[in-house]
Short mmCIF file of C-alpha atoms and ligand atoms in Angstrom, two decimals:
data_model
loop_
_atom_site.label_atom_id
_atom_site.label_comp_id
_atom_site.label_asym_id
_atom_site.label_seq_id
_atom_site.Cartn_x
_atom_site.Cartn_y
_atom_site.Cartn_z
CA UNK A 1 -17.47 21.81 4.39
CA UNK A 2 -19.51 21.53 1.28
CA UNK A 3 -20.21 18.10 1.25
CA UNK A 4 -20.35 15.91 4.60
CA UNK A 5 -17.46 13.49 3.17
CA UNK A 6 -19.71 10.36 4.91
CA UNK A 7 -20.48 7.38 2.72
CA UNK A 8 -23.22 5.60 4.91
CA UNK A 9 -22.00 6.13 8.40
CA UNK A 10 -18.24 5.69 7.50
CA UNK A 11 -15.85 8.71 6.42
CA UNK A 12 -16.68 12.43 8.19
CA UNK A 13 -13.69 14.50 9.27
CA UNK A 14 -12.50 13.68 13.08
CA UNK A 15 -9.58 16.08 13.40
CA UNK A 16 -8.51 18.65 15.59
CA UNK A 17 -10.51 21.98 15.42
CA UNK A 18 -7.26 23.69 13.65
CA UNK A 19 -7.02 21.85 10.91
CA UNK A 20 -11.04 22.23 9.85
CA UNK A 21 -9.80 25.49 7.93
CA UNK A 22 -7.40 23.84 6.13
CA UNK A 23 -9.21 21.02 5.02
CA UNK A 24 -12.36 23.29 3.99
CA UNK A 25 -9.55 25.31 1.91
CA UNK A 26 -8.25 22.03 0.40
CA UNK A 27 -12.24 20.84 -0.77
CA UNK A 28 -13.00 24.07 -1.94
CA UNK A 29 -9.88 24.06 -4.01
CA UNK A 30 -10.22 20.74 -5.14
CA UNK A 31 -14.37 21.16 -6.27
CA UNK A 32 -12.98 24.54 -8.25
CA UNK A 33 -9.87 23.14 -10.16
CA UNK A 34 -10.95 19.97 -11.05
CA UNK A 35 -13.91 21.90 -13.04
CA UNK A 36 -11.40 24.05 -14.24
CA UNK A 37 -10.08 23.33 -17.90
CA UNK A 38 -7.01 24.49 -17.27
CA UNK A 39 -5.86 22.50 -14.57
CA UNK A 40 -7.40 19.28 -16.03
CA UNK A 41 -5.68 20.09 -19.14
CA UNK A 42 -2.02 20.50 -17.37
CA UNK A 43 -2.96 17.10 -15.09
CA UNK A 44 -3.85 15.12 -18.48
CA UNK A 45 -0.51 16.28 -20.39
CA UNK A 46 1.25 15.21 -16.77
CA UNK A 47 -0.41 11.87 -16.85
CA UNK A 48 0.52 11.33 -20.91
CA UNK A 49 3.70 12.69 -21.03
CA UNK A 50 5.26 12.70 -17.81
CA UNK A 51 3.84 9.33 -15.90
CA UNK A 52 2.93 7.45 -19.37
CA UNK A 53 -1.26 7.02 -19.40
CA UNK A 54 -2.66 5.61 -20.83
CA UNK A 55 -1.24 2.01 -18.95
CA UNK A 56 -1.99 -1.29 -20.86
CA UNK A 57 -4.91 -3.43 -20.43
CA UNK A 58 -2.62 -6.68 -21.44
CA UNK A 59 -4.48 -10.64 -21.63
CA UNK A 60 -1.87 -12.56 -19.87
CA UNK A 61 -2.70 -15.66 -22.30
CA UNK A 62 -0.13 -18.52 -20.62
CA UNK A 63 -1.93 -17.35 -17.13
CA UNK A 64 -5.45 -17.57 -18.49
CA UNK A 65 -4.27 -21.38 -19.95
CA UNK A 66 -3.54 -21.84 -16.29
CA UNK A 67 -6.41 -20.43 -14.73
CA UNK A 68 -9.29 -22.14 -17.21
CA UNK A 69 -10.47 -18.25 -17.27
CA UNK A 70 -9.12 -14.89 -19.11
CA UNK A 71 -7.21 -12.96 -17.14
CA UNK A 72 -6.38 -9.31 -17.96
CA UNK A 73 -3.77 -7.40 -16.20
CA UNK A 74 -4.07 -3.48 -15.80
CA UNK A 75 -0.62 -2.28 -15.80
CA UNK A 76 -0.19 0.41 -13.53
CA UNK A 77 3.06 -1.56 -13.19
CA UNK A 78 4.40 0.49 -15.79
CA UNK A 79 3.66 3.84 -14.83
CA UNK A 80 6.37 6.47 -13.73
CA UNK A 81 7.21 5.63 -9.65
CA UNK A 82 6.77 1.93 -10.75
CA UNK A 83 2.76 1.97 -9.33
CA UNK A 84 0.09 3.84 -9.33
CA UNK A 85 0.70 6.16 -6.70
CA UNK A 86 2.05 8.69 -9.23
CA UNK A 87 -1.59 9.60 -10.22
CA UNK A 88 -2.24 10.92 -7.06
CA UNK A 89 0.61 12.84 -6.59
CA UNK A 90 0.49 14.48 -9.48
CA UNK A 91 -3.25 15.52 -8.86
CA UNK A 92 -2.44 16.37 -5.59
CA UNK A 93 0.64 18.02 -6.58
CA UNK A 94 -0.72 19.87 -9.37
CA UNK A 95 -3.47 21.08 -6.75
CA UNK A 96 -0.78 22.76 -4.29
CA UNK A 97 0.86 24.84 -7.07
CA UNK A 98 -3.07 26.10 -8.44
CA UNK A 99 -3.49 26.80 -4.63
CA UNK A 100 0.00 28.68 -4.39
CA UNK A 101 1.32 26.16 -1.70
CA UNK A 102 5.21 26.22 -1.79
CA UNK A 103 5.62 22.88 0.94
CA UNK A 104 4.73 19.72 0.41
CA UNK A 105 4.31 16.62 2.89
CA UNK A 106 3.69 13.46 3.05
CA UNK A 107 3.56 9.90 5.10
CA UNK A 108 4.92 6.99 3.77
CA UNK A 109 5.59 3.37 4.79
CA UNK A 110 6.98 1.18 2.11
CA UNK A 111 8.00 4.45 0.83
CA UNK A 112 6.63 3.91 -2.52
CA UNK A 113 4.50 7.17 -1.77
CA UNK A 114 7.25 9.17 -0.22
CA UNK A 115 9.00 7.90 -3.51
CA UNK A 116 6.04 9.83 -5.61
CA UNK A 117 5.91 12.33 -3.62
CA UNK A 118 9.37 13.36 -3.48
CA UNK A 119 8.91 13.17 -7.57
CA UNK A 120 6.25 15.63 -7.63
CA UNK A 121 8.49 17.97 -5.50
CA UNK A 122 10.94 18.01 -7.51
CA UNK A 123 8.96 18.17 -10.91
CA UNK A 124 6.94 21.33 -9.38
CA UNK A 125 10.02 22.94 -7.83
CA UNK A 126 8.81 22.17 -3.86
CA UNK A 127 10.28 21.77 -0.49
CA UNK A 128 9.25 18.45 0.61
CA UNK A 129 9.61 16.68 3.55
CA UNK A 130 8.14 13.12 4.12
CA UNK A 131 7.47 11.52 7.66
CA UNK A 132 8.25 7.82 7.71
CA UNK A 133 8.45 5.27 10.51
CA UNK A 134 12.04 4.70 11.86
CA UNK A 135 11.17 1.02 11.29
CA UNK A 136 10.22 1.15 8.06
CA UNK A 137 13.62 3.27 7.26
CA UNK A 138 15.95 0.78 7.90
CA UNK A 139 13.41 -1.86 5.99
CA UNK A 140 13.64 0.32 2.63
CA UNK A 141 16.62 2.41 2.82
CA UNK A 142 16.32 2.02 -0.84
CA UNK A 143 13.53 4.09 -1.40
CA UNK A 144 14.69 6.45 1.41
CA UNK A 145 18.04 7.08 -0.97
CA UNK A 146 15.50 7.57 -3.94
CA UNK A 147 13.79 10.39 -2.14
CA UNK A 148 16.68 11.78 -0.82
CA UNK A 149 17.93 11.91 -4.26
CA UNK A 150 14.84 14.05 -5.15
CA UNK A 151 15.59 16.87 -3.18
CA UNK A 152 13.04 15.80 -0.25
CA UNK A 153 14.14 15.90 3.45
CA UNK A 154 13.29 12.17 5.69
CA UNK A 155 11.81 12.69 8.74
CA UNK A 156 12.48 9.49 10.30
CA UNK A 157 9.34 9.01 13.37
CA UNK A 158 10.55 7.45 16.14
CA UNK A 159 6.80 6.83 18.15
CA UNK A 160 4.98 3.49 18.41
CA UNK A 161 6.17 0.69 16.10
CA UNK A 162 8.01 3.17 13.26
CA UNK A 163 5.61 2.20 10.93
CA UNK A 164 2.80 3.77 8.68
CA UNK A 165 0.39 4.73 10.80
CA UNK A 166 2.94 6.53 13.12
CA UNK A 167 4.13 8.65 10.27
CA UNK A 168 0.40 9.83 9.54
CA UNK A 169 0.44 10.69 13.04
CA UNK A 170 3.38 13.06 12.79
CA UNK A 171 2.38 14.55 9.53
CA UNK A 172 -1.25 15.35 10.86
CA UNK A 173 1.00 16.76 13.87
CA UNK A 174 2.97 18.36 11.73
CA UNK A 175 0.42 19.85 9.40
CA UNK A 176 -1.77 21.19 12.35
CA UNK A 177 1.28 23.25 13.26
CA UNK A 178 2.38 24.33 9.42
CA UNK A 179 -1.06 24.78 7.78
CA UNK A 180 -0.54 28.42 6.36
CA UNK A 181 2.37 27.21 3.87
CA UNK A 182 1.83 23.51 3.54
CA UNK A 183 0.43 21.04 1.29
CA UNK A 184 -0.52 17.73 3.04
CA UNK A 185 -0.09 15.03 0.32
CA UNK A 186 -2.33 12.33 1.25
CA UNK A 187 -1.62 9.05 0.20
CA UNK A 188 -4.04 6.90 0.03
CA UNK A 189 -8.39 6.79 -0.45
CA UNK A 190 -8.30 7.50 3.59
CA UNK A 191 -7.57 10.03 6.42
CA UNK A 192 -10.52 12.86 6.99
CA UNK A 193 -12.82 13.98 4.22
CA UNK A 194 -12.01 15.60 1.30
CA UNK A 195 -8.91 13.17 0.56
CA UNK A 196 -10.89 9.62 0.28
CA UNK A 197 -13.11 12.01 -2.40
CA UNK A 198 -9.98 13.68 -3.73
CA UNK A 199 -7.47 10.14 -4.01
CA UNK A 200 -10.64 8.26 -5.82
CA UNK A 201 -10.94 10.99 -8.12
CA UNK A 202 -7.42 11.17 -9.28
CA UNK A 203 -6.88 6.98 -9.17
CA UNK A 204 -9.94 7.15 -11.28
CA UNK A 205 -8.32 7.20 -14.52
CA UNK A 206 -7.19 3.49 -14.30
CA UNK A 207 -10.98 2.57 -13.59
CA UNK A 208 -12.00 4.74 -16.64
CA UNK A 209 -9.48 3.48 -18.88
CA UNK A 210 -9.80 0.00 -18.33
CA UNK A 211 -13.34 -0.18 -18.70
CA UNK A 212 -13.10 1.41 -22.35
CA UNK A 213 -9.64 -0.72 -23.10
CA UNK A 214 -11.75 -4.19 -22.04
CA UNK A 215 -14.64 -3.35 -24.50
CA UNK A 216 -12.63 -2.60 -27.32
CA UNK A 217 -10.47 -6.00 -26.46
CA UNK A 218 -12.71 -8.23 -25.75
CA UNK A 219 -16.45 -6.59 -26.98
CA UNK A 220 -18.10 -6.29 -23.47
CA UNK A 221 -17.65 -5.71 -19.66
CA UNK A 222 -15.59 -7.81 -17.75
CA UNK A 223 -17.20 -10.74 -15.29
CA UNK A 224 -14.94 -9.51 -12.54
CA UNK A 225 -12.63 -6.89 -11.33
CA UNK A 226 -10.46 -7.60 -9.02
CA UNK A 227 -7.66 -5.20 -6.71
CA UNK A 228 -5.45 -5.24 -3.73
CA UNK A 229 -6.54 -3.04 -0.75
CA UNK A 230 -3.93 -1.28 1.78
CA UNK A 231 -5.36 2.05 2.79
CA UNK A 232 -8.03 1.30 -0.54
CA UNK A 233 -6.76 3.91 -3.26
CA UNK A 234 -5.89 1.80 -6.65
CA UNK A 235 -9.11 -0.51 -5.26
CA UNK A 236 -11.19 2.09 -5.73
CA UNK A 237 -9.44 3.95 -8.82
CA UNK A 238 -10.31 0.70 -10.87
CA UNK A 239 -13.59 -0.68 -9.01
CA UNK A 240 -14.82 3.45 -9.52
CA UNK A 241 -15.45 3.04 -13.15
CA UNK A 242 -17.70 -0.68 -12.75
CA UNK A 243 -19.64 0.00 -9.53
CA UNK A 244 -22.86 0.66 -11.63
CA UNK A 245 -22.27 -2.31 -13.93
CA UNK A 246 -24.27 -4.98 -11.35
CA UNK A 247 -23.40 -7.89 -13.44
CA UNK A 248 -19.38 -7.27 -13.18
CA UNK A 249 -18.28 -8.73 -9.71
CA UNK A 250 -15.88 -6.55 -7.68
CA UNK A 251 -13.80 -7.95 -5.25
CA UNK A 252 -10.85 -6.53 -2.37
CA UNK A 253 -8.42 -8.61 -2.28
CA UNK A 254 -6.61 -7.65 1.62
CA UNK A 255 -3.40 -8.49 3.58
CA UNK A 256 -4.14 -11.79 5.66
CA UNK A 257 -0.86 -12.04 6.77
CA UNK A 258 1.51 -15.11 7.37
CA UNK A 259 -0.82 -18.13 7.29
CA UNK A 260 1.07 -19.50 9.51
CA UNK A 261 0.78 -17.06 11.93
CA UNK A 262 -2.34 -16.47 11.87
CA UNK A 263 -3.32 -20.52 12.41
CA UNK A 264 -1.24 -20.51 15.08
CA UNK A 265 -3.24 -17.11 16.68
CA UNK A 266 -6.83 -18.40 15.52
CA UNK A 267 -7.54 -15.03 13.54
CA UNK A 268 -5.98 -13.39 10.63
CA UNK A 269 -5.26 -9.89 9.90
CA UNK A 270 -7.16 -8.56 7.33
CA UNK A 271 -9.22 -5.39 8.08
CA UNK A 272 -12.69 -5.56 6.06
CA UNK A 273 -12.60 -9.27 6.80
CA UNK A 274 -12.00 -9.29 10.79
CA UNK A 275 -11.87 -5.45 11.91
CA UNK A 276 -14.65 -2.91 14.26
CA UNK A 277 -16.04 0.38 13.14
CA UNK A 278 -13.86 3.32 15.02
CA UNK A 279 -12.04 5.80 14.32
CA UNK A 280 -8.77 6.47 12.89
CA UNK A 281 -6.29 9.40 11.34
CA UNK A 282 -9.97 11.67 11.19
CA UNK A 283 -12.20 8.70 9.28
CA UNK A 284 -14.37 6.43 10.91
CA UNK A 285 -13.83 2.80 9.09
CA UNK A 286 -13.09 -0.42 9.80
CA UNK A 287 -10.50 -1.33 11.47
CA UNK A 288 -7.91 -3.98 13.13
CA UNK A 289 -8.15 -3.28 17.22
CA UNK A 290 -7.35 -5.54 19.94
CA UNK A 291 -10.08 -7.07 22.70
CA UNK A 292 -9.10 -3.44 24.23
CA UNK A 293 -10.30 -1.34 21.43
CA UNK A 294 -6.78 -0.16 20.70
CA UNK A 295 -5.40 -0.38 17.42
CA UNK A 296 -3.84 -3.43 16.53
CA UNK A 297 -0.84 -3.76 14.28
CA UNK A 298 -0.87 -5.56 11.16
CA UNK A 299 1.67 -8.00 9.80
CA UNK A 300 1.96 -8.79 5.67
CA UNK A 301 5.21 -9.44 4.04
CA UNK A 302 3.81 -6.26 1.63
CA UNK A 303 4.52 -3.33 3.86
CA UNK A 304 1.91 -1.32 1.15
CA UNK A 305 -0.80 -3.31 2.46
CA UNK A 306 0.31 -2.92 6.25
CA UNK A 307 -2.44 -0.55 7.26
CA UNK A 308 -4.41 -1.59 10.18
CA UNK A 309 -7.17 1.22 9.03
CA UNK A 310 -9.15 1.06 5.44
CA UNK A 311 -10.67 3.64 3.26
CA UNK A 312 -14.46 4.57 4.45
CA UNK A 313 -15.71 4.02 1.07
CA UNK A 314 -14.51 0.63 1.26
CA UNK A 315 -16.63 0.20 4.33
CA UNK A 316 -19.52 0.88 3.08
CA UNK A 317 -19.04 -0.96 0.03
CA UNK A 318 -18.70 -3.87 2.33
CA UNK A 319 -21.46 -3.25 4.28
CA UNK A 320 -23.87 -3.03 0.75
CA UNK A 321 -22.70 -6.65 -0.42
CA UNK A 322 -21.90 -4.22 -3.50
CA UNK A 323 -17.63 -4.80 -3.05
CA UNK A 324 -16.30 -8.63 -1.52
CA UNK A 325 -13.51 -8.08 0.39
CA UNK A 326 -11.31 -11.23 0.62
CA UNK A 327 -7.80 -11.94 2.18
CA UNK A 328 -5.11 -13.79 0.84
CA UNK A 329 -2.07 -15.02 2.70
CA UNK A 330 1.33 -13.84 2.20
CA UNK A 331 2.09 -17.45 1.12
CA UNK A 332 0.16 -17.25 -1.53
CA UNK A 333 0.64 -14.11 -2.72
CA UNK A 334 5.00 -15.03 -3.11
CA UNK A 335 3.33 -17.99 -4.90
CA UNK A 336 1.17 -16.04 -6.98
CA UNK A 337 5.03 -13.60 -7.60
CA UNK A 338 6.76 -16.36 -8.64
CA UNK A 339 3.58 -17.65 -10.74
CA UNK A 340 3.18 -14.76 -12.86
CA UNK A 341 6.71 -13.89 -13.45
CA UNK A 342 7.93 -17.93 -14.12
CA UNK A 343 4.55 -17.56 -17.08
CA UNK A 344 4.62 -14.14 -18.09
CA UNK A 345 8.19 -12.55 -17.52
CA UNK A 346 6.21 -9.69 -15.27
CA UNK A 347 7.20 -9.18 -11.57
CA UNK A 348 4.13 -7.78 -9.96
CA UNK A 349 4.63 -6.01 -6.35
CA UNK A 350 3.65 -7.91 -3.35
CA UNK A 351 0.95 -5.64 -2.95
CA UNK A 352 -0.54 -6.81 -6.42
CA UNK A 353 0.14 -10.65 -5.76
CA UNK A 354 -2.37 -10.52 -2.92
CA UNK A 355 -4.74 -9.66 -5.72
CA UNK A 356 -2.97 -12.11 -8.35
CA UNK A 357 -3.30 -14.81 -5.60
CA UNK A 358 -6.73 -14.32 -4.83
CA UNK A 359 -7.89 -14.81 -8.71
CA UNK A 360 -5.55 -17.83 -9.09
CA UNK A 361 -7.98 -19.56 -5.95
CA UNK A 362 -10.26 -19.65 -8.57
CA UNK A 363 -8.74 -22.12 -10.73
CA UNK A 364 -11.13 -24.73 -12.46
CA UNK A 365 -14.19 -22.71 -10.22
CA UNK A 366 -14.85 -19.94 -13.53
CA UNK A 367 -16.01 -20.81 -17.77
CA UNK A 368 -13.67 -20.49 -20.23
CA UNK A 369 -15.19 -17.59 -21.37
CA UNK A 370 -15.16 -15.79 -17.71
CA UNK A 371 -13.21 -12.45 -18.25
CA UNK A 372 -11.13 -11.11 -15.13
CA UNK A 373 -9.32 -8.00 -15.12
CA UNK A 374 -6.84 -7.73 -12.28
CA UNK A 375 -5.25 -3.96 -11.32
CA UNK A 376 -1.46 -5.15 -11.29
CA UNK A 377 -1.30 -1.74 -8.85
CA UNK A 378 2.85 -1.99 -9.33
CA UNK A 379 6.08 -3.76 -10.29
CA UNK A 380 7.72 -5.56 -7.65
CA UNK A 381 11.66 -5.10 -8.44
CA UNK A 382 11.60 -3.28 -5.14
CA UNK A 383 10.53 -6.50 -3.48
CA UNK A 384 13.37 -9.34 -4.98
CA UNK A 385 15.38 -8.99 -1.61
CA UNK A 386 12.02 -10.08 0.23
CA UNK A 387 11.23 -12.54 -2.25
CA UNK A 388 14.67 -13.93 -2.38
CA UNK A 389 14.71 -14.55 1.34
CA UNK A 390 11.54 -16.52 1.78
CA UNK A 391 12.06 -18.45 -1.69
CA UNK A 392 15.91 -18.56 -2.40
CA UNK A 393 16.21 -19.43 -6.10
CA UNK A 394 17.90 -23.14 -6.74
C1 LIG B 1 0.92 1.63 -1.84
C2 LIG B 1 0.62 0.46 -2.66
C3 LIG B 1 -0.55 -0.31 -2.48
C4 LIG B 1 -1.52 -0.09 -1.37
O1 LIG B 1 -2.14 1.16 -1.35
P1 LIG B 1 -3.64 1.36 -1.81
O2 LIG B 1 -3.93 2.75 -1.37
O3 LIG B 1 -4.48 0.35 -1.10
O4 LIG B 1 -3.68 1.20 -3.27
C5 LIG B 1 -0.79 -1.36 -3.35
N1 LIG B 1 0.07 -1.67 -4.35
C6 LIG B 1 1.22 -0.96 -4.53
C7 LIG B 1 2.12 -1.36 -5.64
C8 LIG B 1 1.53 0.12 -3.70
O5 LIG B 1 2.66 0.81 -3.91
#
C-alpha cells in the first residue's frame, strides 16, 4: 500500500492475504482518478445533475425559537436515495467503471445502501448483487423490492443474527473469492484501509459545502457541528470540512439504544461511548464486545446506526478530545422525529434524530446567538411504520 491507512493506532488493513492485491489495486486507483480531471468532472455533473448537490443549508427558525439557539439543518435529506449514501456510491461507482470493473457488491442493513447501490448499478449498466442479513430482509422488505426493482440480485445471509455485520462478512467472503471481476462497494467510513480514506473523501462534499453555505448565511463559522454516527461516514463527510476550525465544536451523536433497556442492563450501547479497541471487518476501532471479547450486538430502533464497530478515524478523533462522541436514546430521538416534523413539516430519518435529539438536550444551556448546524444525513418516510408503532397518532 501507499499509505499505511492508520490514523493513530486505529485503521490498518486486517484481511486475508488474498484480498491485499485487490485492495492495493483499489488505492492506487482511487489516488490516480481522483487527481484526474476527467473523472472529477463526470463525478461533479453526477452529483449536480443526477443526485441534486448542492443540498440546502436551511435555518429551521420555529426549532431555533424552541431551542433558545440557531439551528441549521444540512439537507442531505433531499438528495437522490433519500440520504447521503448516494455520494458514495456514485464515487465508488464511478471508480469501478474508470477501473473497468463490470460487478458490483455491496452489504447493507437497513438497506438504504443496498438501495444506492443498486442505483448506481443500474445508472452505470452493472451486475450487482447486495448481501443483506436474513433478519434485516424481512424488517425492510421495502427497500429489498426497491433494489430488486433496480436490476440488483438479494443475497439474503443466513449466519449469526441476519444483520449488518453478517452481510459484511459474506461480502468480504464473497469478494476474496470474486476479486478479478468485482467491485466491492463499501458502505460506510469503515472496513480495511483505503475505504475509511476513500468514503470520507467522497461524503466530503457535504462538509465542504456547508462550511461555505454557513458563511454566506450567517457571516462566520458555525459554534457547533453536529452528526449521527453508525459505521461514521456522513459524521465525517460534514465534521471533514471544520476539523481545523478549533473554535467550532464537533460532536458524534451515537445509537444508545432503548433507555429502557439499557437502565434495566446498567450499560448502554453506544460504541465510542462504552466500546474496547479490537478488531473488526479488517480495521482496528472501537468497538461493542461482551466481558468475553466477542462482539456484542447492538440494539437502536435506527437499524443505520446498528453497527457494533465504528470508523477508525472516529477513534482517534475520540481519543484527541478533537470529536465528542455522545449517545442519545432511541426515546429521544422518536421525540426529537416527531419534534421536528410537528415544527418544521420535515421528517428526518431515525438515524438523523439521534443527532436532532442530542442538540435539542441543549435547550436553554447555548446564547441566542450560538449557531448549530446539524447534518439531517436522510428523510425518514422509510421509518413511519416504526414510528407509528411506538407513537400511534391520536
Ligand atoms: C446509513 C445511514 C446512517 C449511518 O451511516 P453512517 O455511515 O454513520 O453515516 C445515518 N443516517 C442515514 C439516513 C443512513 O441511511
Amino acid at each position: 500500500m501507499k499509505q499505511d491507512g492508520r490514523f493513530g493506532e486505529f485503521g490498518g488493513f486486517y484481511v486475508p492475504e488474498v484480498l491485499i492485491p485487490a485492495l492495493e489495486e483499489l488505492e492506487e486507483a482511487f489516488l490516480r482518478f481522483t487527481a484526474d480531471a476527467g473523472f472529477n468532472g463526470e463525478l461533479q455533473n453526477l452529483l449536480k445533475n443526477y443526485a441534486g448537490r448542492p443540498t440546502p443549508l436551511y435555518f429551521a427558525k420555529r426549532l431555533s425559537e424552541l431551542a433558545g439557539f440557531k439551528i441549521y439543518l444540512k439537507r442531505e435529506d433531499l438528495l437522490h436515495g433519500g440520504a447521503h449514501k448516494m455520494n458514495n456510491t456514485l464515487g465508488q461507482g464511478l471508480l469501478a467503471k474508470y477501473m473497468g470493473k463490470k460487478k458490483l457488491i455491496a452489504e447493507t442493513g437497513a438497506g438504504q445502501h443496498g438501495l444506492a447501490t443498486a442505483m448506481v448499478g443500474a445508472l452505470f449498466g452493472m451486475e450487482t448483487k447486495i448481501f443483506m442479513g436474513e433478519t434485516d430482509i424481512e424488517r425492510q422488505s421495502v427497500n429489498v423490492h426497491k433494489m430488486k426493482l433496480c436490476g440488483a440480485e438479494v443475497i439474503g445471509v443466513e449466519g449469526g443474527t441476519g444483520t449488518l455485520k453478517d452481510a459484511i462478512n459474506d461480502a468480504l467472503r464473497y469478494w476474496t473469492a470474486n476479486v478479478s471481476d468485482t467491485f466491492y462497494l463499501f458502505g460506510s467510513a469503515a472496513g480495511p484501509h483505503p475505504y475509511p480514506v476513500i468514503v470520507k473523501h467522497f461524503q466530503s462534499c457535504i462538509g465542504t459545502e456547508a462550511r461555505q453555505q454557513c458563511i454566506e448565511q450567517t457571516g462566520r463559522l458555525p459554534d457547533m457541528v453536529a452528526a449521527c454516527v453508525g459505521g461514521g461516514s456522513n459524521a465525517i463527510g460534514i465534521f471533514s470540512a471544520f476539523l481545523k476550525d478549533k473554535d467550532v465544536q464537533i460532536v458524534g451523536v451515537e445509537a444508545g439504544g432503548s433507555a429502557k433497556d439499557r437502565l434495566a442492563a446498567g450499560h448502554h450501547a453506544a460504541t465510542l461511548a462504552a466500546g474496547k479497541v479490537g478488531i473488526l471487518h479488517g480495521s482496528k476501532t472501537y468497538l461493542l464486545q461482551n466481558d468475553d471479547g466477542q462482539i456484542a450486538e447492538t440494539e437502536s430502533i435506527s437499524a443505520g446506526l446498528d453497527y457494533p464497530g465504528v470508523g477508525p478515524e472516529h477513534s482517534f478523533l475520540k481519543d484527541t478530545g478533537r470529536v465528542k462522541y455522545v449517545p442519545a436514546f432511541d426515546e429521544d430521538a422518536l421525540d426529537a422525529f416527531e419534534l421536528l416534523t410537528k415544527t418544521e413539516g420535515i421528517l428526518p430519518a431515525l438515524e438523523s434524530s439521534h443527532a436532532i435529539a442530542y442538540v435539542m438536550s441543549l435547550k436553554g444551556k447555548l446564547s441566542p446567538a450560538t449557531s448549530v448546524i446539524v447534518n439531517l444525513s436522510g428523510r425518514g418516510d422509510k421509518d413511519v411504520g416504526i414510528v407509528e408503532k411506538y407513537r400511534p397518532v391520536k
